[in-house]
Short mmCIF file of N, CA and C in Angstrom, two decimals:
data_model
loop_
_atom_site.label_atom_id
_atom_site.label_comp_id
_atom_site.label_asym_id
_atom_site.label_seq_id
_atom_site.Cartn_x
_atom_site.Cartn_y
_atom_site.Cartn_z
N ASP A 1275 -12.14 -9.89 24.87
CA ASP A 1275 -12.79 -9.35 26.04
C ASP A 1275 -11.88 -8.35 26.75
N GLU A 1276 -12.42 -7.69 27.73
CA GLU A 1276 -11.68 -6.62 28.42
C GLU A 1276 -10.40 -7.14 29.07
N THR A 1277 -10.47 -8.30 29.70
CA THR A 1277 -9.30 -8.85 30.39
C THR A 1277 -8.19 -9.15 29.39
N THR A 1278 -8.53 -9.73 28.26
CA THR A 1278 -7.54 -10.04 27.23
C THR A 1278 -6.89 -8.76 26.72
N LEU A 1279 -7.69 -7.74 26.48
CA LEU A 1279 -7.15 -6.48 25.98
C LEU A 1279 -6.25 -5.81 27.02
N ARG A 1280 -6.69 -5.82 28.27
CA ARG A 1280 -5.85 -5.22 29.32
C ARG A 1280 -4.54 -5.98 29.48
N THR A 1281 -4.57 -7.29 29.36
CA THR A 1281 -3.35 -8.10 29.43
C THR A 1281 -2.44 -7.78 28.24
N HIS A 1282 -3.03 -7.68 27.06
CA HIS A 1282 -2.28 -7.39 25.83
C HIS A 1282 -1.57 -6.04 25.91
N THR A 1283 -2.23 -5.06 26.50
CA THR A 1283 -1.71 -3.70 26.52
C THR A 1283 -1.01 -3.31 27.82
N GLY A 1284 -1.31 -4.02 28.89
CA GLY A 1284 -0.77 -3.63 30.19
C GLY A 1284 -1.54 -2.48 30.83
N TRP A 1285 -2.72 -2.20 30.32
CA TRP A 1285 -3.55 -1.10 30.83
C TRP A 1285 -4.45 -1.60 31.96
N ASP A 1286 -3.90 -1.69 33.14
CA ASP A 1286 -4.71 -2.14 34.27
C ASP A 1286 -5.34 -0.97 35.03
N ASN A 1287 -4.99 0.25 34.68
CA ASN A 1287 -5.53 1.45 35.32
C ASN A 1287 -6.88 1.78 34.69
N THR A 1288 -7.95 1.51 35.43
CA THR A 1288 -9.30 1.74 34.89
C THR A 1288 -9.66 3.22 34.83
N ASP A 1289 -8.91 4.07 35.53
CA ASP A 1289 -9.14 5.52 35.41
C ASP A 1289 -8.60 6.04 34.09
N LEU A 1290 -7.48 5.49 33.66
CA LEU A 1290 -6.85 5.90 32.41
C LEU A 1290 -7.63 5.38 31.20
N VAL A 1291 -7.99 4.10 31.25
CA VAL A 1291 -8.72 3.46 30.15
C VAL A 1291 -9.93 2.76 30.77
N SER A 1292 -11.08 3.35 30.61
CA SER A 1292 -12.30 2.84 31.26
C SER A 1292 -12.80 1.56 30.60
N ALA A 1293 -13.55 0.80 31.37
CA ALA A 1293 -14.18 -0.43 30.86
C ALA A 1293 -15.14 -0.09 29.73
N THR A 1294 -15.81 1.04 29.84
CA THR A 1294 -16.76 1.46 28.80
C THR A 1294 -16.05 1.72 27.49
N LEU A 1295 -14.92 2.43 27.55
CA LEU A 1295 -14.16 2.72 26.33
C LEU A 1295 -13.63 1.44 25.71
N ILE A 1296 -13.14 0.54 26.53
CA ILE A 1296 -12.65 -0.75 26.01
C ILE A 1296 -13.79 -1.52 25.34
N SER A 1297 -14.93 -1.56 25.98
CA SER A 1297 -16.09 -2.25 25.42
C SER A 1297 -16.49 -1.66 24.06
N GLN A 1298 -16.50 -0.33 23.98
CA GLN A 1298 -16.85 0.33 22.72
C GLN A 1298 -15.85 -0.02 21.62
N ARG A 1299 -14.57 0.03 21.93
CA ARG A 1299 -13.56 -0.24 20.91
C ARG A 1299 -13.51 -1.72 20.54
N LEU A 1300 -13.79 -2.61 21.48
CA LEU A 1300 -13.89 -4.03 21.15
C LEU A 1300 -15.05 -4.27 20.19
N ASN A 1301 -16.17 -3.61 20.43
CA ASN A 1301 -17.32 -3.73 19.53
C ASN A 1301 -16.98 -3.18 18.15
N ASP A 1302 -16.28 -2.05 18.10
CA ASP A 1302 -15.86 -1.47 16.82
C ASP A 1302 -14.96 -2.43 16.05
N ALA A 1303 -14.00 -3.02 16.77
CA ALA A 1303 -13.07 -3.96 16.14
C ALA A 1303 -13.81 -5.20 15.65
N HIS A 1304 -14.72 -5.69 16.45
CA HIS A 1304 -15.50 -6.88 16.07
C HIS A 1304 -16.30 -6.62 14.79
N GLU A 1305 -16.97 -5.47 14.73
CA GLU A 1305 -17.74 -5.12 13.55
C GLU A 1305 -16.85 -4.95 12.32
N ALA A 1306 -15.68 -4.33 12.50
CA ALA A 1306 -14.76 -4.14 11.37
C ALA A 1306 -14.27 -5.48 10.84
N LEU A 1307 -13.95 -6.39 11.73
CA LEU A 1307 -13.51 -7.72 11.29
C LEU A 1307 -14.63 -8.49 10.62
N LEU A 1308 -15.83 -8.43 11.19
CA LEU A 1308 -16.96 -9.13 10.57
C LEU A 1308 -17.23 -8.64 9.16
N ALA A 1309 -17.01 -7.36 8.92
CA ALA A 1309 -17.24 -6.80 7.59
C ALA A 1309 -16.21 -7.30 6.58
N GLU A 1310 -15.07 -7.76 7.05
CA GLU A 1310 -13.98 -8.14 6.15
C GLU A 1310 -13.72 -9.64 6.06
N ILE A 1311 -14.13 -10.41 7.07
CA ILE A 1311 -13.80 -11.84 7.04
C ILE A 1311 -14.81 -12.64 6.25
N ASP A 1312 -14.36 -13.77 5.77
CA ASP A 1312 -15.20 -14.70 5.05
C ASP A 1312 -16.30 -15.21 5.99
N SER A 1313 -17.49 -15.38 5.47
CA SER A 1313 -18.63 -15.78 6.31
C SER A 1313 -18.40 -17.14 6.99
N ALA A 1314 -17.53 -17.96 6.44
CA ALA A 1314 -17.24 -19.26 7.05
C ALA A 1314 -16.57 -19.11 8.41
N TYR A 1315 -15.97 -17.96 8.66
CA TYR A 1315 -15.24 -17.73 9.91
C TYR A 1315 -15.96 -16.81 10.90
N GLU A 1316 -17.19 -16.43 10.58
CA GLU A 1316 -17.91 -15.48 11.43
C GLU A 1316 -18.07 -15.96 12.87
N MET A 1317 -18.21 -17.24 13.09
CA MET A 1317 -18.38 -17.78 14.45
C MET A 1317 -17.10 -18.45 14.96
N SER A 1318 -16.00 -18.24 14.28
CA SER A 1318 -14.73 -18.87 14.64
C SER A 1318 -14.21 -18.37 15.98
N SER A 1319 -13.60 -19.28 16.72
CA SER A 1319 -12.94 -18.91 17.97
C SER A 1319 -11.43 -19.13 17.83
N ASP A 1320 -10.94 -19.11 16.61
CA ASP A 1320 -9.52 -19.30 16.33
C ASP A 1320 -8.69 -18.26 17.10
N ALA A 1321 -7.62 -18.72 17.71
CA ALA A 1321 -6.77 -17.85 18.53
C ALA A 1321 -6.16 -16.71 17.72
N LEU A 1322 -5.80 -16.97 16.46
CA LEU A 1322 -5.21 -15.93 15.63
C LEU A 1322 -6.22 -14.84 15.29
N LEU A 1323 -7.45 -15.24 15.06
CA LEU A 1323 -8.51 -14.26 14.78
C LEU A 1323 -8.84 -13.45 16.04
N LYS A 1324 -8.81 -14.10 17.17
CA LYS A 1324 -9.04 -13.40 18.44
C LYS A 1324 -7.91 -12.40 18.70
N LEU A 1325 -6.68 -12.80 18.40
CA LEU A 1325 -5.54 -11.88 18.54
C LEU A 1325 -5.71 -10.67 17.62
N ALA A 1326 -6.14 -10.92 16.39
CA ALA A 1326 -6.36 -9.84 15.44
C ALA A 1326 -7.41 -8.86 15.97
N GLU A 1327 -8.47 -9.38 16.55
CA GLU A 1327 -9.51 -8.52 17.09
C GLU A 1327 -8.98 -7.70 18.28
N THR A 1328 -8.18 -8.32 19.12
CA THR A 1328 -7.57 -7.61 20.25
C THR A 1328 -6.64 -6.51 19.76
N GLU A 1329 -5.83 -6.81 18.76
CA GLU A 1329 -4.91 -5.81 18.22
C GLU A 1329 -5.66 -4.66 17.56
N LEU A 1330 -6.71 -4.99 16.84
CA LEU A 1330 -7.50 -3.94 16.18
C LEU A 1330 -8.18 -3.05 17.22
N ALA A 1331 -8.74 -3.66 18.27
CA ALA A 1331 -9.34 -2.87 19.35
C ALA A 1331 -8.29 -2.00 20.03
N THR A 1332 -7.09 -2.53 20.20
CA THR A 1332 -6.00 -1.75 20.78
C THR A 1332 -5.67 -0.54 19.91
N ALA A 1333 -5.64 -0.74 18.61
CA ALA A 1333 -5.39 0.37 17.69
C ALA A 1333 -6.46 1.45 17.83
N TYR A 1334 -7.71 1.02 17.91
CA TYR A 1334 -8.81 1.97 18.07
C TYR A 1334 -8.71 2.71 19.41
N LEU A 1335 -8.33 1.99 20.46
CA LEU A 1335 -8.15 2.61 21.77
C LEU A 1335 -7.02 3.64 21.74
N LEU A 1336 -5.92 3.27 21.11
CA LEU A 1336 -4.79 4.20 21.01
C LEU A 1336 -5.19 5.48 20.29
N ARG A 1337 -5.99 5.34 19.25
CA ARG A 1337 -6.45 6.53 18.52
C ARG A 1337 -7.39 7.38 19.39
N SER A 1338 -8.22 6.72 20.18
CA SER A 1338 -9.09 7.46 21.11
C SER A 1338 -8.25 8.22 22.13
N LEU A 1339 -7.23 7.55 22.65
CA LEU A 1339 -6.35 8.20 23.62
C LEU A 1339 -5.56 9.34 22.99
N ALA A 1340 -5.18 9.17 21.73
CA ALA A 1340 -4.45 10.23 21.02
C ALA A 1340 -5.35 11.45 20.86
N ASN A 1341 -6.61 11.22 20.52
CA ASN A 1341 -7.55 12.34 20.39
C ASN A 1341 -7.73 13.05 21.72
N GLU A 1342 -7.84 12.28 22.78
CA GLU A 1342 -8.00 12.86 24.12
C GLU A 1342 -6.73 13.61 24.53
N SER A 1343 -5.57 13.08 24.19
CA SER A 1343 -4.32 13.70 24.63
C SER A 1343 -4.10 15.05 23.98
N GLY A 1344 -4.75 15.28 22.85
CA GLY A 1344 -4.65 16.59 22.24
C GLY A 1344 -5.31 17.67 23.08
N PHE A 1345 -6.23 17.26 23.94
CA PHE A 1345 -6.96 18.21 24.79
C PHE A 1345 -6.43 18.23 26.22
N GLU A 1346 -5.86 17.12 26.65
CA GLU A 1346 -5.34 17.02 28.01
C GLU A 1346 -3.84 16.83 27.93
N ASP A 1347 -3.10 17.76 28.47
CA ASP A 1347 -1.64 17.67 28.43
C ASP A 1347 -1.14 17.08 29.74
N ARG A 1348 -1.10 15.76 29.79
CA ARG A 1348 -0.62 15.08 30.99
C ARG A 1348 0.19 13.86 30.58
N ASP A 1349 0.98 13.36 31.50
CA ASP A 1349 1.75 12.15 31.22
C ASP A 1349 0.80 10.96 31.09
N PHE A 1350 1.22 9.99 30.29
CA PHE A 1350 0.44 8.79 30.03
C PHE A 1350 1.33 7.61 30.42
N ARG A 1351 0.89 6.81 31.37
CA ARG A 1351 1.76 5.75 31.88
C ARG A 1351 0.98 4.46 32.06
N THR A 1352 1.53 3.35 31.51
CA THR A 1352 0.99 2.01 31.73
C THR A 1352 2.16 1.11 32.11
N GLN A 1353 1.90 -0.16 32.29
CA GLN A 1353 2.98 -1.11 32.59
C GLN A 1353 4.00 -1.16 31.47
N ASN A 1354 3.53 -1.04 30.22
CA ASN A 1354 4.41 -1.24 29.07
C ASN A 1354 4.83 0.05 28.37
N LEU A 1355 4.31 1.18 28.81
CA LEU A 1355 4.49 2.41 28.03
C LEU A 1355 4.47 3.63 28.93
N THR A 1356 5.42 4.53 28.72
CA THR A 1356 5.41 5.82 29.42
C THR A 1356 5.63 6.91 28.38
N LEU A 1357 4.66 7.81 28.27
CA LEU A 1357 4.76 8.94 27.36
C LEU A 1357 4.68 10.22 28.15
N ARG A 1358 5.59 11.11 27.90
CA ARG A 1358 5.57 12.40 28.57
C ARG A 1358 4.69 13.35 27.78
N ALA A 1359 4.13 14.31 28.48
CA ALA A 1359 3.28 15.30 27.83
C ALA A 1359 4.06 15.99 26.71
N GLY A 1360 3.40 16.28 25.61
CA GLY A 1360 4.03 16.91 24.46
C GLY A 1360 4.49 15.85 23.47
N GLY A 1361 3.92 15.82 22.28
CA GLY A 1361 4.29 14.83 21.27
C GLY A 1361 3.63 13.47 21.49
N ARG A 1362 2.83 13.39 22.52
CA ARG A 1362 2.21 12.11 22.87
C ARG A 1362 1.24 11.63 21.81
N ALA A 1363 0.44 12.52 21.27
CA ALA A 1363 -0.58 12.12 20.30
C ALA A 1363 0.06 11.45 19.09
N GLN A 1364 1.15 12.01 18.60
CA GLN A 1364 1.81 11.43 17.43
C GLN A 1364 2.33 10.02 17.74
N THR A 1365 2.90 9.83 18.90
CA THR A 1365 3.40 8.51 19.30
C THR A 1365 2.26 7.51 19.41
N LEU A 1366 1.17 7.93 20.01
CA LEU A 1366 0.00 7.04 20.14
C LEU A 1366 -0.54 6.65 18.77
N LEU A 1367 -0.57 7.60 17.86
CA LEU A 1367 -1.06 7.30 16.50
C LEU A 1367 -0.12 6.34 15.77
N GLN A 1368 1.18 6.49 15.97
CA GLN A 1368 2.14 5.58 15.36
C GLN A 1368 1.96 4.17 15.92
N LEU A 1369 1.80 4.08 17.24
CA LEU A 1369 1.55 2.77 17.86
C LEU A 1369 0.24 2.16 17.36
N ALA A 1370 -0.77 2.98 17.17
CA ALA A 1370 -2.06 2.51 16.65
C ALA A 1370 -1.89 1.93 15.25
N ASP A 1371 -1.12 2.60 14.41
CA ASP A 1371 -0.88 2.11 13.05
C ASP A 1371 -0.18 0.75 13.08
N LEU A 1372 0.78 0.58 13.98
CA LEU A 1372 1.50 -0.70 14.09
C LEU A 1372 0.56 -1.81 14.56
N GLU A 1373 -0.29 -1.50 15.55
CA GLU A 1373 -1.25 -2.50 16.04
C GLU A 1373 -2.24 -2.89 14.95
N GLU A 1374 -2.72 -1.91 14.20
CA GLU A 1374 -3.69 -2.21 13.15
C GLU A 1374 -3.06 -3.05 12.04
N ALA A 1375 -1.83 -2.71 11.67
CA ALA A 1375 -1.14 -3.50 10.64
C ALA A 1375 -0.96 -4.95 11.10
N ALA A 1376 -0.59 -5.13 12.36
CA ALA A 1376 -0.44 -6.49 12.91
C ALA A 1376 -1.77 -7.23 12.91
N ALA A 1377 -2.84 -6.50 13.26
CA ALA A 1377 -4.17 -7.12 13.29
C ALA A 1377 -4.57 -7.66 11.92
N TRP A 1378 -4.42 -6.83 10.90
CA TRP A 1378 -4.84 -7.27 9.57
C TRP A 1378 -3.90 -8.35 9.03
N LYS A 1379 -2.65 -8.34 9.44
CA LYS A 1379 -1.74 -9.42 9.04
C LYS A 1379 -2.18 -10.74 9.66
N HIS A 1380 -2.55 -10.71 10.93
CA HIS A 1380 -3.00 -11.93 11.59
C HIS A 1380 -4.35 -12.41 11.06
N ALA A 1381 -5.18 -11.50 10.60
CA ALA A 1381 -6.51 -11.87 10.09
C ALA A 1381 -6.49 -12.27 8.62
N ARG A 1382 -5.38 -12.09 7.97
CA ARG A 1382 -5.29 -12.27 6.50
C ARG A 1382 -5.90 -13.57 6.00
N THR A 1383 -5.62 -14.68 6.65
CA THR A 1383 -6.12 -15.97 6.15
C THR A 1383 -7.63 -16.13 6.30
N PHE A 1384 -8.27 -15.26 7.07
CA PHE A 1384 -9.71 -15.34 7.32
C PHE A 1384 -10.51 -14.37 6.46
N LEU A 1385 -9.84 -13.53 5.70
CA LEU A 1385 -10.52 -12.48 4.94
C LEU A 1385 -11.23 -13.01 3.72
N LYS A 1386 -12.29 -12.30 3.32
CA LYS A 1386 -12.99 -12.62 2.09
C LYS A 1386 -12.05 -12.43 0.92
N VAL A 1387 -12.20 -13.24 -0.10
CA VAL A 1387 -11.42 -13.07 -1.32
C VAL A 1387 -11.91 -11.80 -2.00
N GLY A 1388 -11.01 -10.96 -2.39
CA GLY A 1388 -11.37 -9.73 -3.08
C GLY A 1388 -11.62 -8.55 -2.16
N THR A 1389 -11.53 -8.77 -0.85
CA THR A 1389 -11.72 -7.66 0.06
C THR A 1389 -10.54 -6.69 -0.06
N ARG A 1390 -10.76 -5.45 0.33
CA ARG A 1390 -9.69 -4.46 0.19
C ARG A 1390 -8.49 -4.78 1.07
N ARG A 1391 -8.66 -5.65 2.05
CA ARG A 1391 -7.58 -6.03 2.95
C ARG A 1391 -6.79 -7.23 2.44
N THR A 1392 -7.29 -7.91 1.40
CA THR A 1392 -6.60 -9.07 0.84
C THR A 1392 -5.42 -8.59 0.01
N PRO A 1393 -4.22 -9.09 0.31
CA PRO A 1393 -3.05 -8.65 -0.45
C PRO A 1393 -3.13 -9.07 -1.91
N LEU A 1394 -2.65 -8.22 -2.77
CA LEU A 1394 -2.63 -8.54 -4.19
C LEU A 1394 -1.48 -9.49 -4.49
N LYS A 1395 -1.69 -10.37 -5.47
CA LYS A 1395 -0.64 -11.27 -5.92
C LYS A 1395 -0.44 -11.04 -7.40
N LEU A 1396 0.78 -10.85 -7.78
CA LEU A 1396 1.08 -10.68 -9.19
C LEU A 1396 1.11 -12.04 -9.87
N VAL A 1397 0.54 -12.11 -11.04
CA VAL A 1397 0.51 -13.34 -11.82
C VAL A 1397 1.39 -13.15 -13.03
N LYS A 1398 2.29 -14.09 -13.22
CA LYS A 1398 3.21 -14.03 -14.34
C LYS A 1398 2.54 -14.61 -15.57
N SER A 1399 2.51 -13.86 -16.65
CA SER A 1399 1.90 -14.38 -17.88
C SER A 1399 2.95 -15.04 -18.75
N ASP A 1400 2.51 -16.00 -19.52
CA ASP A 1400 3.44 -16.72 -20.41
C ASP A 1400 3.62 -16.04 -21.73
#
């Protein structure tokens, strides 16, 4: 939910990150996870799965902000992050990649077998 995401990111400034944008990205993250998780976990309220959804939504938000920052050259400041104008988009995209990687790592045990997000395991032949 919005409160969880704002707590996770420190984005309490609703002018910087609107409730509408958060809602959209949470929906995007929820749909992406539903497409990848095993059907047995579709209604799960597991804390790790919820964390994965929050991290994935954060990644999507960071990418949205990176796209916006390419058009608006202004400082970006939250409780946890201060970016000066210039080079901001690249930093936001790097942070988004880290959040998304963490999200899929936390969701790993809930994923469908054979999904593109399931890590490969090498099998030793005799």
